[in-house]
């Protein structure tokens, strides 16, 4: 059985959260209000091996940020719920967390959850979400403006594999099928702001 490494993905998540936190920090007048990071985290179930690492990483990151004074004086507060990697449990966790807290950021545990909760994110207009999905369809800022990916989507990964494959003679047949971020897709305001600031 092949071992799956989550360390680099987790470090990218934490780096992206750091950027998002810095961008979303409100004026000093609201310095007393915590920045809340909610999370549908699979602490049990089939994806628990990754969910437990993600949970530990986010917990450590929140402590590091808060020990350094928070974000512009605002403390970061992490509010996770176990989902067992089930969409209905993830939706219930999202509703519970957002009904009890003013959530600024959210971590979702699956493609199914990301697709299901998208309309709610768009309605709220003030929650930025990332997660464990690499589904190409979620990498559409026009349809999913409040969600961002930490790395390449599956189509981009496929393109990378084709370009690095020793059997390059087959690559040209597939290149026309590959959609990349440079294909001119409309960028969301959230992503555009991130790129301008940290590009």
Backbone as ProteinMPNN parsed JSONL, in Angstrom:
{"seq_chain_A": "XXXXXXXXXXXXXXXXXXXXXXXXXXXXXXXXXXXXXXXXXXXXXXXXXXXXXXXXXXXXXXXXXXXXXXXXXXXXXXXXXXXXXXXXXXXXXXXXXXXXXXXXXXXXXXXXXXXXXXXXXXXXXXXXXXXXXXXXXXXXXXXXXXXXXXXXXXXXXXXXXXXXXXXXXXXXXXXXXXXXXXXXXXXXXXXXXXXXXXX", "coords_chain_A": {"N_chain_A": [[0.839, -1.18, 0.0], [0.541, 2.186, -0.85], [2.015, 4.966, 0.698], [0.536, 8.002, 1.744], [1.395, 11.332, 1.56], [0.753, 14.124, 3.493], [1.895, 16.374, 4.398], [3.051, 18.533, 2.809], [0.785, 19.552, 1.558], [-0.677, 20.369, 3.773], [1.026, 22.351, 4.787], [0.804, 24.197, 2.723], [-1.904, 24.827, 2.978], [-1.897, 26.09, 5.504], [-0.224, 28.257, 4.973], [-1.758, 29.566, 3.022], [-4.014, 30.177, 4.556], [-2.836, 31.989, 6.296], [-2.268, 34.143, 4.56], [-4.883, 34.749, 3.737], [-5.987, 35.497, 6.194], [-4.518, 37.792, 6.779], [-5.36, 39.459, 4.713], [-8.066, 39.721, 5.241], [-8.323, 41.017, 7.624], [-9.966, 43.312, 9.658], [-10.493, 46.917, 10.153], [-8.766, 48.643, 12.853], [-10.68, 49.408, 14.713], [-12.326, 47.296, 15.247], [-10.786, 45.588, 16.708], [-11.099, 44.004, 18.98], [-12.699, 41.85, 18.351], [-12.76, 38.393, 17.607], [-11.228, 36.573, 14.901], [-12.761, 34.096, 13.147], [-12.251, 30.738, 12.361], [-13.902, 28.256, 10.956], [-14.494, 24.712, 10.763], [-15.188, 21.827, 8.894], [-14.234, 18.926, 9.743], [-12.829, 15.768, 9.132], [-12.503, 13.892, 11.612], [-13.033, 11.35, 12.319], [-13.933, 8.242, 10.703], [-13.482, 7.279, 7.181], [-11.559, 9.048, 6.191], [-10.116, 9.904, 8.29], [-7.397, 9.599, 8.866], [-6.138, 11.663, 7.494], [-7.665, 13.859, 8.301], [-7.175, 14.112, 11.061], [-4.512, 14.935, 11.085], [-4.762, 17.363, 9.678], [-6.404, 18.767, 11.453], [-4.691, 18.917, 13.716], [-2.617, 20.443, 12.6], [-3.93, 22.881, 11.928], [-4.749, 23.661, 14.487], [-2.241, 24.046, 15.75], [-1.261, 26.109, 14.102], [-3.077, 28.201, 14.628], [-2.465, 28.667, 17.306], [0.215, 29.556, 17.068], [-0.137, 31.94, 15.56], [-1.75, 33.437, 17.343], [-0.046, 33.57, 19.583], [1.801, 35.319, 18.605], [0.506, 37.688, 18.691], [-1.792, 37.774, 17.196], [-3.843, 38.737, 14.367], [-3.364, 41.79, 13.239], [-3.933, 42.604, 15.827], [-6.184, 41.133, 16.394], [-7.444, 38.141, 17.686], [-7.233, 34.748, 16.591], [-9.65, 32.265, 16.237], [-10.385, 28.884, 16.336], [-12.896, 26.731, 15.285], [-13.831, 23.65, 15.18], [-15.692, 20.82, 13.839], [-16.433, 17.377, 13.951], [-16.888, 15.399, 11.083], [-16.831, 12.897, 9.987], [-16.272, 12.546, 7.348], [-18.58, 12.79, 5.76], [-21.039, 14.123, 3.671], [-23.595, 15.123, 4.506], [-23.174, 15.362, 7.263], [-21.129, 17.23, 7.235], [-22.418, 19.482, 6.175], [-24.279, 19.895, 8.235], [-22.489, 20.475, 10.306], [-21.366, 22.87, 9.317], [-23.644, 24.551, 9.359], [-24.224, 24.544, 12.099], [-21.856, 25.666, 13.199], [-21.734, 28.183, 11.878], [-24.11, 29.303, 12.758], [-23.664, 29.789, 15.399], [-21.434, 31.365, 15.549], [-19.634, 34.2, 14.252], [-18.391, 33.621, 11.384], [-15.361, 33.828, 9.596], [-13.613, 32.411, 7.965], [-13.461, 29.175, 6.42], [-12.961, 25.654, 6.527], [-13.422, 23.035, 4.375], [-14.262, 19.559, 4.005], [-14.514, 17.976, 1.667], [-15.149, 17.398, -1.882], [-17.856, 16.996, -2.456], [-19.097, 18.289, -0.251], [-18.141, 20.924, -0.676], [-19.395, 21.592, -3.111], [-22.089, 21.332, -2.364], [-22.43, 23.265, -0.334], [-21.929, 25.636, -1.572], [-23.887, 27.519, -2.559], [-24.837, 28.596, -0.169], [-22.499, 29.809, 0.82], [-22.133, 31.756, -1.155], [-24.446, 33.283, -0.725], [-23.988, 34.276, 1.876], [-21.708, 35.839, 1.558], [-19.466, 36.634, 3.022], [-17.674, 34.727, 3.909], [-14.712, 33.027, 3.456], [-13.586, 30.149, 1.854], [-11.675, 27.128, 1.91], [-10.318, 23.869, 1.197], [-10.11, 20.239, 1.173], [-10.406, 19.408, -1.423], [-9.528, 18.77, -4.852], [-10.907, 19.014, -7.144], [-11.502, 19.709, -10.523], [-13.766, 21.121, -11.405], [-14.369, 22.794, -9.259], [-12.525, 24.746, -9.465], [-13.377, 27.136, -10.614], [-13.765, 30.352, -10.679], [-15.933, 31.977, -11.31], [-18.235, 30.494, -10.754], [-17.69, 29.511, -8.224], [-16.957, 31.677, -6.295], [-16.238, 32.227, -3.614], [-14.529, 30.293, -2.831], [-11.316, 28.725, -2.726], [-8.473, 27.059, -4.13], [-5.672, 25.22, -2.918], [-3.615, 24.332, -4.435], [-2.732, 22.821, -7.584], [-5.525, 21.777, -9.65], [-7.205, 18.658, -10.481], [-7.118, 18.397, -13.306], [-5.01, 20.073, -13.981], [-2.978, 18.737, -12.617], [-2.899, 16.407, -14.119], [-1.977, 17.439, -16.525], [0.598, 18.241, -15.736], [1.711, 15.75, -15.153], [1.661, 14.632, -17.716], [3.452, 16.293, -19.078], [5.795, 15.684, -17.754], [6.166, 13.058, -18.217], [7.996, 10.18, -19.323], [7.169, 9.126, -21.687], [6.639, 11.027, -23.858], [5.646, 11.158, -26.434], [2.947, 10.603, -26.502], [1.746, 12.744, -25.327], [0.93, 15.138, -26.893], [-1.607, 14.458, -27.982], [-3.314, 14.676, -25.843], [-3.053, 17.206, -24.791], [-4.778, 19.187, -25.784], [-7.04, 18.775, -24.361], [-6.657, 19.76, -21.883], [-7.451, 22.05, -19.435], [-6.289, 25.003, -18.151], [-5.368, 27.322, -15.541], [-4.555, 29.529, -16.895], [-6.264, 29.873, -18.978], [-7.928, 31.988, -19.352], [-10.145, 32.234, -17.716], [-12.694, 33.896, -15.856], [-11.771, 35.739, -13.052], [-12.393, 35.629, -9.558], [-13.372, 38.289, -7.272], [-12.226, 37.88, -4.734], [-10.039, 36.163, -5.234], [-8.65, 37.778, -7.039], [-7.94, 39.955, -5.434], [-6.25, 38.666, -3.643], [-4.18, 37.879, -5.375], [-3.244, 40.387, -6.284], [-2.217, 41.437, -3.928], [-0.375, 39.524, -2.991], [0.608, 38.144, -5.136]], "CA_chain_A": [[0.0, 0.0, 0.0], [1.34, 3.388, -0.994], [1.803, 5.956, 1.759], [0.114, 9.311, 1.253], [1.988, 12.413, 2.344], [-0.11, 15.305, 3.561], [2.653, 17.476, 4.981], [3.19, 19.692, 1.935], [-0.552, 20.13, 1.373], [-1.037, 21.046, 5.012], [1.791, 23.594, 4.886], [0.192, 25.14, 1.779], [-3.146, 25.275, 3.603], [-1.599, 27.038, 6.569], [0.289, 29.475, 4.34], [-2.891, 30.252, 2.396], [-4.818, 30.754, 5.628], [-2.13, 33.172, 6.776], [-2.509, 35.211, 3.594], [-6.298, 35.122, 3.818], [-6.199, 36.212, 7.457], [-3.949, 39.131, 6.661], [-6.194, 40.24, 3.806], [-9.412, 39.915, 5.758], [-8.317, 41.712, 8.914], [-10.752, 44.54, 9.612], [-9.831, 48.063, 10.779], [-8.432, 48.508, 14.272], [-11.855, 49.668, 15.543], [-12.918, 46.021, 15.604], [-9.662, 44.765, 17.147], [-11.457, 43.089, 20.051], [-13.472, 40.728, 17.818], [-11.952, 37.294, 17.077], [-11.405, 36.059, 13.546], [-13.179, 32.713, 13.378], [-12.016, 29.737, 11.333], [-14.71, 27.066, 11.183], [-13.977, 23.577, 10.01], [-15.788, 20.496, 8.784], [-13.0, 18.135, 9.789], [-13.088, 14.33, 9.31], [-11.695, 13.342, 12.698], [-13.337, 9.92, 12.336], [-14.353, 7.766, 9.387], [-12.496, 6.797, 6.217], [-10.534, 10.057, 5.901], [-9.609, 10.369, 9.593], [-5.932, 9.657, 8.856], [-5.769, 13.009, 7.047], [-8.387, 14.849, 9.097], [-6.505, 14.316, 12.344], [-3.327, 15.755, 10.798], [-5.236, 18.706, 9.332], [-6.862, 19.363, 12.712], [-3.507, 19.246, 14.518], [-1.909, 21.535, 11.93], [-4.684, 24.129, 12.099], [-4.67, 24.011, 15.91], [-0.904, 24.609, 15.976], [-1.156, 27.38, 13.388], [-3.847, 29.195, 15.387], [-1.673, 28.997, 18.5], [1.364, 30.353, 16.632], [-0.624, 33.283, 15.207], [-2.201, 34.124, 18.557], [1.129, 33.839, 20.412], [2.495, 36.456, 18.004], [-0.342, 38.881, 18.781], [-2.966, 37.676, 16.334], [-3.82, 39.421, 13.071], [-3.672, 43.197, 13.517], [-4.508, 42.686, 17.167], [-7.352, 40.259, 16.538], [-7.123, 36.733, 17.915], [-7.823, 33.761, 15.704], [-10.325, 31.207, 16.995], [-10.676, 27.723, 15.495], [-14.099, 26.03, 15.741], [-14.007, 22.467, 14.339], [-16.697, 19.78, 14.117], [-16.152, 16.108, 13.28], [-17.872, 15.096, 10.039], [-16.634, 11.519, 9.527], [-16.16, 12.612, 5.888], [-19.914, 12.601, 5.19], [-21.529, 15.423, 3.225], [-24.677, 15.621, 5.358], [-22.577, 15.765, 8.541], [-20.371, 18.459, 6.966], [-23.403, 20.567, 6.065], [-24.789, 20.13, 9.592], [-21.419, 21.149, 11.047], [-21.303, 24.245, 8.81], [-24.804, 25.287, 9.865], [-24.056, 24.706, 13.544], [-20.757, 26.603, 13.464], [-22.069, 29.539, 11.418], [-25.233, 29.857, 13.537], [-23.183, 30.134, 16.735], [-20.236, 32.197, 15.445], [-19.456, 35.026, 13.059], [-17.287, 32.894, 10.749], [-14.657, 34.541, 8.537], [-12.954, 31.433, 7.105], [-13.989, 27.832, 6.646], [-12.266, 24.542, 5.894], [-14.35, 21.972, 4.003], [-13.561, 18.279, 3.931], [-14.692, 17.16, 0.46], [-15.744, 18.014, -3.074], [-19.312, 16.974, -2.276], [-19.46, 19.364, 0.665], [-17.86, 22.208, -1.332], [-20.456, 21.841, -4.087], [-23.368, 21.452, -1.668], [-22.503, 24.46, 0.504], [-21.563, 26.802, -2.367], [-24.953, 28.534, -2.605], [-24.847, 29.238, 1.145], [-21.332, 30.698, 0.857], [-22.413, 32.904, -2.023], [-25.451, 34.12, -0.05], [-23.416, 34.972, 3.038], [-20.846, 36.872, 1.003], [-18.372, 37.07, 3.888], [-16.882, 33.588, 4.373], [-13.772, 32.512, 2.47], [-13.442, 28.733, 2.155], [-10.765, 26.24, 1.205], [-10.566, 22.516, 1.679], [-9.309, 19.099, 0.751], [-10.745, 18.988, -2.781], [-8.753, 19.217, -5.998], [-11.785, 18.819, -8.294], [-11.365, 20.75, -11.54], [-14.968, 21.953, -11.487], [-14.357, 23.799, -8.195], [-11.544, 25.764, -9.835], [-14.102, 28.057, -11.488], [-14.066, 31.49, -9.817], [-17.239, 32.56, -11.603], [-19.249, 29.688, -10.09], [-17.291, 29.293, -6.828], [-16.135, 32.854, -5.98], [-15.805, 32.285, -2.214], [-13.699, 29.119, -2.55], [-10.048, 28.72, -3.428], [-7.698, 25.83, -4.052], [-4.316, 25.426, -2.426], [-2.646, 23.881, -5.427], [-3.352, 22.517, -8.872], [-6.664, 20.87, -9.652], [-6.883, 17.364, -11.099], [-6.759, 18.574, -14.71], [-3.655, 20.621, -14.012], [-2.073, 17.652, -12.221], [-2.791, 15.526, -15.272], [-1.079, 18.12, -17.462], [1.963, 18.169, -15.198], [2.163, 14.369, -15.354], [1.929, 14.424, -19.147], [4.677, 17.011, -19.459], [6.965, 15.068, -17.13], [6.179, 11.634, -18.558], [9.043, 9.784, -20.267], [6.534, 8.764, -22.968], [6.121, 12.305, -24.322], [5.021, 11.058, -27.749], [1.498, 10.56, -26.355], [1.266, 13.979, -24.711], [0.202, 16.093, -27.738], [-3.008, 14.087, -28.173], [-4.111, 15.028, -24.668], [-2.881, 18.599, -24.367], [-5.936, 20.009, -26.147], [-8.099, 18.524, -23.383], [-6.272, 20.288, -20.576], [-7.826, 23.433, -19.135], [-5.438, 25.503, -17.074], [-5.777, 28.622, -15.008], [-4.21, 30.586, -17.838], [-7.171, 29.793, -20.119], [-8.716, 33.203, -19.449], [-11.356, 32.171, -16.901], [-12.941, 35.077, -15.05], [-11.286, 35.564, -11.684], [-13.277, 36.191, -8.549], [-12.776, 39.419, -6.558], [-11.402, 37.383, -3.632], [-8.785, 35.685, -5.796], [-7.951, 38.901, -7.635], [-7.365, 40.716, -4.333], [-5.132, 37.87, -3.134], [-3.077, 37.936, -6.346], [-2.672, 41.746, -6.275], [-1.477, 41.67, -2.701], [0.665, 38.555, -2.706], [0.921, 37.583, -6.416]], "C_chain_A": [[0.881, 1.238, 0.0], [1.016, 4.371, 0.121], [1.453, 7.294, 1.133], [0.715, 10.371, 2.156], [1.048, 13.598, 2.331], [0.641, 16.524, 4.06], [2.72, 18.7, 4.092], [1.844, 20.345, 1.683], [-0.989, 20.899, 2.599], [-0.268, 22.347, 5.146], [1.253, 24.631, 3.916], [-1.108, 25.683, 2.333], [-2.858, 26.348, 4.633], [-1.046, 28.344, 6.004], [-0.845, 30.272, 3.708], [-3.794, 30.88, 3.436], [-4.165, 32.006, 6.181], [-2.342, 34.358, 5.867], [-3.948, 35.693, 3.691], [-6.589, 35.907, 5.093], [-5.676, 37.636, 7.369], [-4.813, 40.022, 5.783], [-7.54, 40.597, 4.416], [-9.458, 40.684, 7.071], [-9.024, 43.05, 8.769], [-9.983, 45.681, 10.263], [-9.676, 47.872, 12.284], [-9.624, 48.737, 15.188], [-12.51, 48.365, 15.996], [-11.872, 45.06, 16.18], [-10.039, 43.746, 18.215], [-12.185, 41.84, 19.549], [-12.553, 39.66, 17.225], [-12.235, 37.057, 15.597], [-11.666, 34.569, 13.701], [-12.924, 31.856, 12.137], [-12.83, 28.508, 11.704], [-14.169, 25.913, 10.365], [-14.847, 22.345, 10.077], [-14.62, 19.533, 8.641], [-13.327, 16.653, 9.997], [-12.161, 13.717, 10.357], [-11.941, 11.85, 12.881], [-13.728, 9.521, 10.918], [-13.176, 7.464, 8.47], [-11.364, 7.772, 5.938], [-9.901, 10.599, 7.18], [-8.087, 10.476, 9.618], [-5.441, 11.026, 8.418], [-6.412, 14.07, 7.929], [-7.726, 15.139, 10.429], [-5.239, 15.157, 12.176], [-3.693, 17.187, 10.464], [-5.654, 19.445, 10.598], [-5.675, 19.792, 13.581], [-2.749, 20.428, 13.918], [-2.616, 22.873, 12.102], [-4.611, 24.593, 13.551], [-3.321, 24.649, 16.235], [-0.759, 25.979, 15.323], [-1.88, 28.498, 14.142], [-3.069, 29.618, 16.634], [-0.485, 29.882, 18.144], [0.944, 31.784, 16.322], [-1.011, 34.061, 16.455], [-1.043, 34.458, 19.492], [1.928, 35.036, 19.9], [1.614, 37.709, 17.963], [-1.559, 38.861, 17.882], [-2.756, 38.363, 14.999], [-4.298, 40.848, 13.297], [-4.405, 43.334, 14.842], [-5.713, 41.796, 17.407], [-6.894, 38.815, 16.699], [-7.85, 35.853, 16.903], [-8.43, 32.657, 16.566], [-10.763, 30.111, 16.03], [-11.847, 26.959, 16.098], [-14.339, 24.837, 14.813], [-15.186, 21.599, 14.775], [-16.298, 18.534, 13.34], [-17.271, 15.791, 12.301], [-17.84, 13.639, 9.583], [-16.595, 11.431, 8.005], [-17.485, 12.268, 5.198], [-20.5, 13.974, 4.884], [-22.62, 15.96, 4.141], [-24.157, 16.071, 6.72], [-21.775, 17.056, 8.38], [-21.301, 19.667, 6.864], [-23.966, 20.908, 7.442], [-23.746, 20.862, 10.436], [-21.309, 22.609, 10.633], [-22.443, 25.079, 9.394], [-24.685, 25.536, 11.367], [-23.004, 25.774, 13.849], [-21.137, 28.022, 13.061], [-23.261, 30.135, 12.16], [-24.775, 30.323, 14.917], [-21.996, 31.098, 16.727], [-20.307, 33.075, 14.2], [-18.201, 34.5, 12.359], [-16.697, 33.717, 9.607], [-14.082, 33.582, 7.492], [-13.51, 30.05, 7.428], [-13.15, 26.821, 5.896], [-13.277, 23.435, 5.642], [-13.617, 20.679, 3.719], [-13.703, 17.502, 2.633], [-15.255, 17.972, -0.694], [-17.257, 18.086, -2.928], [-19.79, 18.084, -1.363], [-19.262, 20.729, 0.007], [-18.952, 22.569, -2.33], [-21.789, 22.106, -3.395], [-23.501, 22.781, -0.947], [-22.246, 25.745, -0.292], [-22.632, 27.895, -2.385], [-25.019, 29.303, -1.28], [-23.671, 30.204, 1.291], [-21.579, 31.946, 0.024], [-23.433, 33.84, -1.398], [-24.844, 34.913, 1.093], [-22.488, 36.088, 2.593], [-19.676, 37.295, 1.884], [-17.548, 35.926, 4.471], [-16.015, 33.113, 3.21], [-13.479, 31.062, 2.832], [-12.371, 28.071, 1.298], [-11.033, 24.833, 1.724], [-9.674, 21.48, 1.052], [-9.567, 18.686, -0.696], [-9.781, 19.554, -3.815], [-9.584, 19.088, -7.28], [-11.696, 20.004, -9.252], [-12.579, 21.665, -11.568], [-15.024, 23.016, -10.393], [-13.387, 24.939, -8.485], [-12.143, 26.726, -10.859], [-14.532, 29.257, -10.645], [-15.397, 32.17, -10.12], [-18.346, 31.818, -10.851], [-18.976, 29.516, -8.597], [-16.422, 30.462, -6.343], [-15.61, 32.908, -4.552], [-14.92, 31.103, -1.834], [-12.398, 29.228, -3.33], [-9.322, 27.41, -3.176], [-6.267, 26.148, -3.65], [-3.253, 25.045, -3.442], [-3.354, 23.583, -6.72], [-4.576, 21.614, -8.707], [-6.278, 19.6, -10.406], [-6.473, 17.501, -12.562], [-5.347, 19.115, -14.833], [-2.622, 19.569, -13.6], [-1.833, 16.704, -13.386], [-1.844, 16.131, -16.302], [0.369, 18.064, -17.021], [2.534, 16.768, -15.415], [2.491, 14.105, -16.825], [3.236, 15.078, -19.567], [5.925, 16.339, -18.885], [7.093, 13.579, -17.461], [7.312, 11.317, -19.526], [8.47, 9.407, -21.637], [5.859, 10.009, -23.546], [5.397, 12.199, -25.661], [3.5, 11.026, -27.653], [0.92, 11.895, -25.877], [0.494, 14.899, -25.655], [-1.27, 15.744, -27.964], [-3.879, 14.587, -27.036], [-4.038, 16.503, -24.312], [-4.083, 19.471, -24.697], [-7.079, 19.834, -25.154], [-7.838, 19.214, -22.051], [-6.663, 21.754, -20.46], [-6.947, 23.895, -17.977], [-5.953, 26.844, -16.609], [-5.46, 29.75, -15.972], [-5.153, 30.609, -19.041], [-8.089, 31.0, -20.226], [-9.996, 33.172, -18.651], [-11.474, 33.435, -16.052], [-12.491, 34.816, -13.621], [-12.256, 36.223, -10.705], [-12.591, 37.367, -7.878], [-11.862, 38.963, -5.419], [-10.044, 36.942, -4.154], [-7.971, 36.824, -6.385], [-7.267, 39.727, -6.551], [-6.15, 39.986, -3.772], [-3.931, 37.987, -4.074], [-2.428, 39.322, -6.369], [-1.786, 41.958, -5.068], [-0.254, 40.774, -2.541], [1.237, 37.877, -3.939], [2.138, 36.856, -6.597]], "O_chain_A": [[1.847, 1.327, 0.758], [-0.154, 4.578, 0.444], [2.015, 7.671, 0.105], [0.564, 10.315, 3.377], [0.598, 14.027, 1.269], [0.066, 17.609, 4.135], [2.471, 19.809, 4.563], [1.762, 21.571, 1.602], [-1.602, 21.96, 2.486], [-0.835, 23.353, 5.573], [1.239, 25.821, 4.232], [-1.398, 26.87, 2.181], [-3.5, 27.398, 4.639], [-1.367, 29.422, 6.506], [-0.9, 31.496, 3.834], [-4.293, 31.988, 3.239], [-4.85, 32.978, 6.501], [-2.572, 35.469, 6.343], [-4.207, 36.896, 3.723], [-7.351, 36.873, 5.07], [-6.325, 38.574, 7.834], [-4.983, 41.206, 6.073], [-8.089, 41.662, 4.134], [-10.544, 40.971, 7.575], [-8.718, 43.828, 7.866], [-8.934, 45.451, 10.863], [-10.359, 47.054, 12.9], [-9.595, 48.303, 16.34], [-13.181, 48.34, 17.028], [-12.063, 43.844, 16.138], [-9.368, 42.722, 18.347], [-12.27, 40.855, 20.282], [-11.666, 39.978, 16.432], [-13.338, 37.309, 15.111], [-10.874, 33.859, 14.321], [-13.323, 32.202, 11.025], [-12.494, 27.798, 12.652], [-13.46, 26.122, 9.381], [-15.203, 21.871, 11.156], [-14.084, 19.35, 7.548], [-14.034, 16.312, 10.945], [-11.153, 13.097, 10.018], [-11.149, 11.163, 13.525], [-13.839, 10.373, 10.036], [-12.028, 7.4, 8.91], [-10.298, 7.352, 5.486], [-9.229, 11.63, 7.157], [-7.537, 11.336, 10.306], [-4.424, 11.503, 8.922], [-5.776, 15.068, 8.267], [-7.715, 16.283, 10.883], [-4.929, 15.992, 13.025], [-3.026, 18.123, 10.905], [-5.3, 20.608, 10.792], [-5.661, 20.9, 14.117], [-2.293, 21.311, 14.644], [-1.975, 23.884, 12.389], [-4.432, 25.781, 13.816], [-3.264, 25.672, 16.917], [-0.201, 26.901, 15.918], [-1.358, 29.605, 14.276], [-3.027, 30.801, 16.97], [-0.208, 30.856, 18.845], [1.589, 32.734, 16.765], [-0.636, 35.224, 16.602], [-1.049, 35.511, 20.13], [2.643, 35.688, 20.662], [1.941, 38.677, 17.277], [-2.29, 39.849, 17.817], [-1.622, 38.547, 14.556], [-5.485, 41.09, 13.518], [-5.373, 44.086, 14.959], [-6.209, 41.722, 18.532], [-6.056, 38.331, 15.937], [-8.937, 36.184, 16.43], [-7.801, 32.176, 17.508], [-11.43, 30.381, 15.032], [-11.812, 26.582, 17.269], [-14.978, 24.987, 13.772], [-15.617, 21.642, 15.927], [-15.869, 18.63, 12.19], [-18.451, 15.895, 12.636], [-18.737, 13.199, 8.864], [-16.854, 10.371, 7.434], [-17.513, 11.557, 4.194], [-20.465, 14.876, 5.721], [-22.581, 17.131, 4.52], [-24.646, 17.056, 7.274], [-21.745, 17.884, 9.29], [-21.008, 20.737, 7.399], [-24.114, 22.083, 7.777], [-24.087, 21.769, 11.195], [-21.174, 23.489, 11.483], [-22.219, 26.192, 9.87], [-25.012, 26.622, 11.847], [-23.237, 26.673, 14.657], [-20.893, 28.965, 13.813], [-23.411, 31.356, 12.19], [-25.43, 31.161, 15.537], [-21.596, 31.594, 17.78], [-20.964, 32.727, 13.219], [-17.084, 34.889, 12.701], [-17.425, 34.238, 8.762], [-14.061, 33.885, 6.299], [-13.965, 29.785, 8.541], [-12.684, 27.076, 4.786], [-13.917, 22.948, 6.574], [-12.481, 20.695, 3.245], [-13.075, 16.453, 2.491], [-15.767, 19.076, -0.511], [-17.87, 19.108, -3.237], [-20.78, 18.752, -1.662], [-20.125, 21.599, 0.121], [-19.386, 23.719, -2.39], [-22.533, 23.001, -3.795], [-24.582, 23.371, -0.945], [-22.339, 26.837, 0.268], [-22.311, 29.075, -2.241], [-25.231, 30.515, -1.272], [-23.833, 31.299, 1.83], [-21.269, 33.059, 0.45], [-23.309, 35.059, -1.521], [-25.15, 36.093, 1.263], [-22.481, 37.166, 3.186], [-18.957, 38.23, 1.531], [-16.802, 36.131, 5.429], [-16.516, 32.832, 2.121], [-13.159, 30.765, 3.983], [-12.188, 28.405, 0.128], [-11.882, 24.638, 2.594], [-8.629, 21.788, 0.479], [-8.993, 17.699, -1.155], [-9.283, 20.67, -3.673], [-9.028, 19.056, -8.377], [-11.802, 21.159, -8.839], [-12.43, 22.875, -11.739], [-15.668, 24.048, -10.583], [-13.426, 25.977, -7.825], [-11.497, 27.082, -11.845], [-15.556, 29.192, -9.965], [-15.936, 32.872, -9.264], [-19.289, 32.442, -10.364], [-19.905, 29.39, -7.8], [-15.256, 30.251, -6.011], [-14.611, 33.584, -4.303], [-14.593, 30.921, -0.662], [-12.369, 29.751, -4.444], [-9.524, 26.745, -2.16], [-5.724, 27.198, -3.993], [-2.091, 25.424, -3.289], [-4.473, 24.049, -6.934], [-4.664, 20.81, -7.779], [-5.16, 19.482, -10.907], [-5.572, 16.795, -13.015], [-4.576, 18.672, -15.684], [-1.527, 19.513, -14.161], [-0.71, 16.254, -13.614], [-1.013, 15.432, -16.881], [1.266, 17.862, -17.84], [3.689, 16.613, -15.809], [3.476, 13.437, -17.139], [4.026, 14.498, -20.313], [6.999, 16.424, -19.479], [8.037, 12.924, -17.021], [7.569, 12.088, -20.451], [9.197, 9.372, -22.63], [4.638, 10.035, -23.704], [4.602, 13.079, -25.99], [2.82, 11.382, -28.616], [-0.279, 12.135, -26.017], [-0.544, 15.415, -25.243], [-2.096, 16.643, -28.121], [-5.055, 14.888, -27.24], [-4.901, 16.997, -23.586], [-4.38, 20.408, -23.956], [-7.991, 20.66, -25.111], [-8.713, 19.245, -21.185], [-6.262, 22.587, -21.272], [-6.881, 23.235, -16.94], [-6.858, 27.424, -17.209], [-6.047, 30.827, -15.87], [-4.874, 31.294, -20.025], [-8.949, 31.037, -21.106], [-10.871, 34.008, -18.878], [-10.47, 33.976, -15.588], [-12.805, 33.771, -13.051], [-12.858, 37.252, -11.008], [-11.364, 37.457, -7.899], [-10.834, 39.59, -5.164], [-9.011, 37.301, -3.588], [-6.748, 36.848, -6.255], [-6.127, 40.157, -6.733], [-5.137, 40.611, -3.459], [-2.8, 38.173, -3.623], [-1.205, 39.431, -6.462], [-0.73, 42.582, -5.165], [0.776, 41.204, -2.022], [2.213, 37.133, -3.848], [2.411, 36.373, -7.696]]}, "name": "protein", "num_of_chains": 1, "seq": "XXXXXXXXXXXXXXXXXXXXXXXXXXXXXXXXXXXXXXXXXXXXXXXXXXXXXXXXXXXXXXXXXXXXXXXXXXXXXXXXXXXXXXXXXXXXXXXXXXXXXXXXXXXXXXXXXXXXXXXXXXXXXXXXXXXXXXXXXXXXXXXXXXXXXXXXXXXXXXXXXXXXXXXXXXXXXXXXXXXXXXXXXXXXXXXXXXXXXXX"}
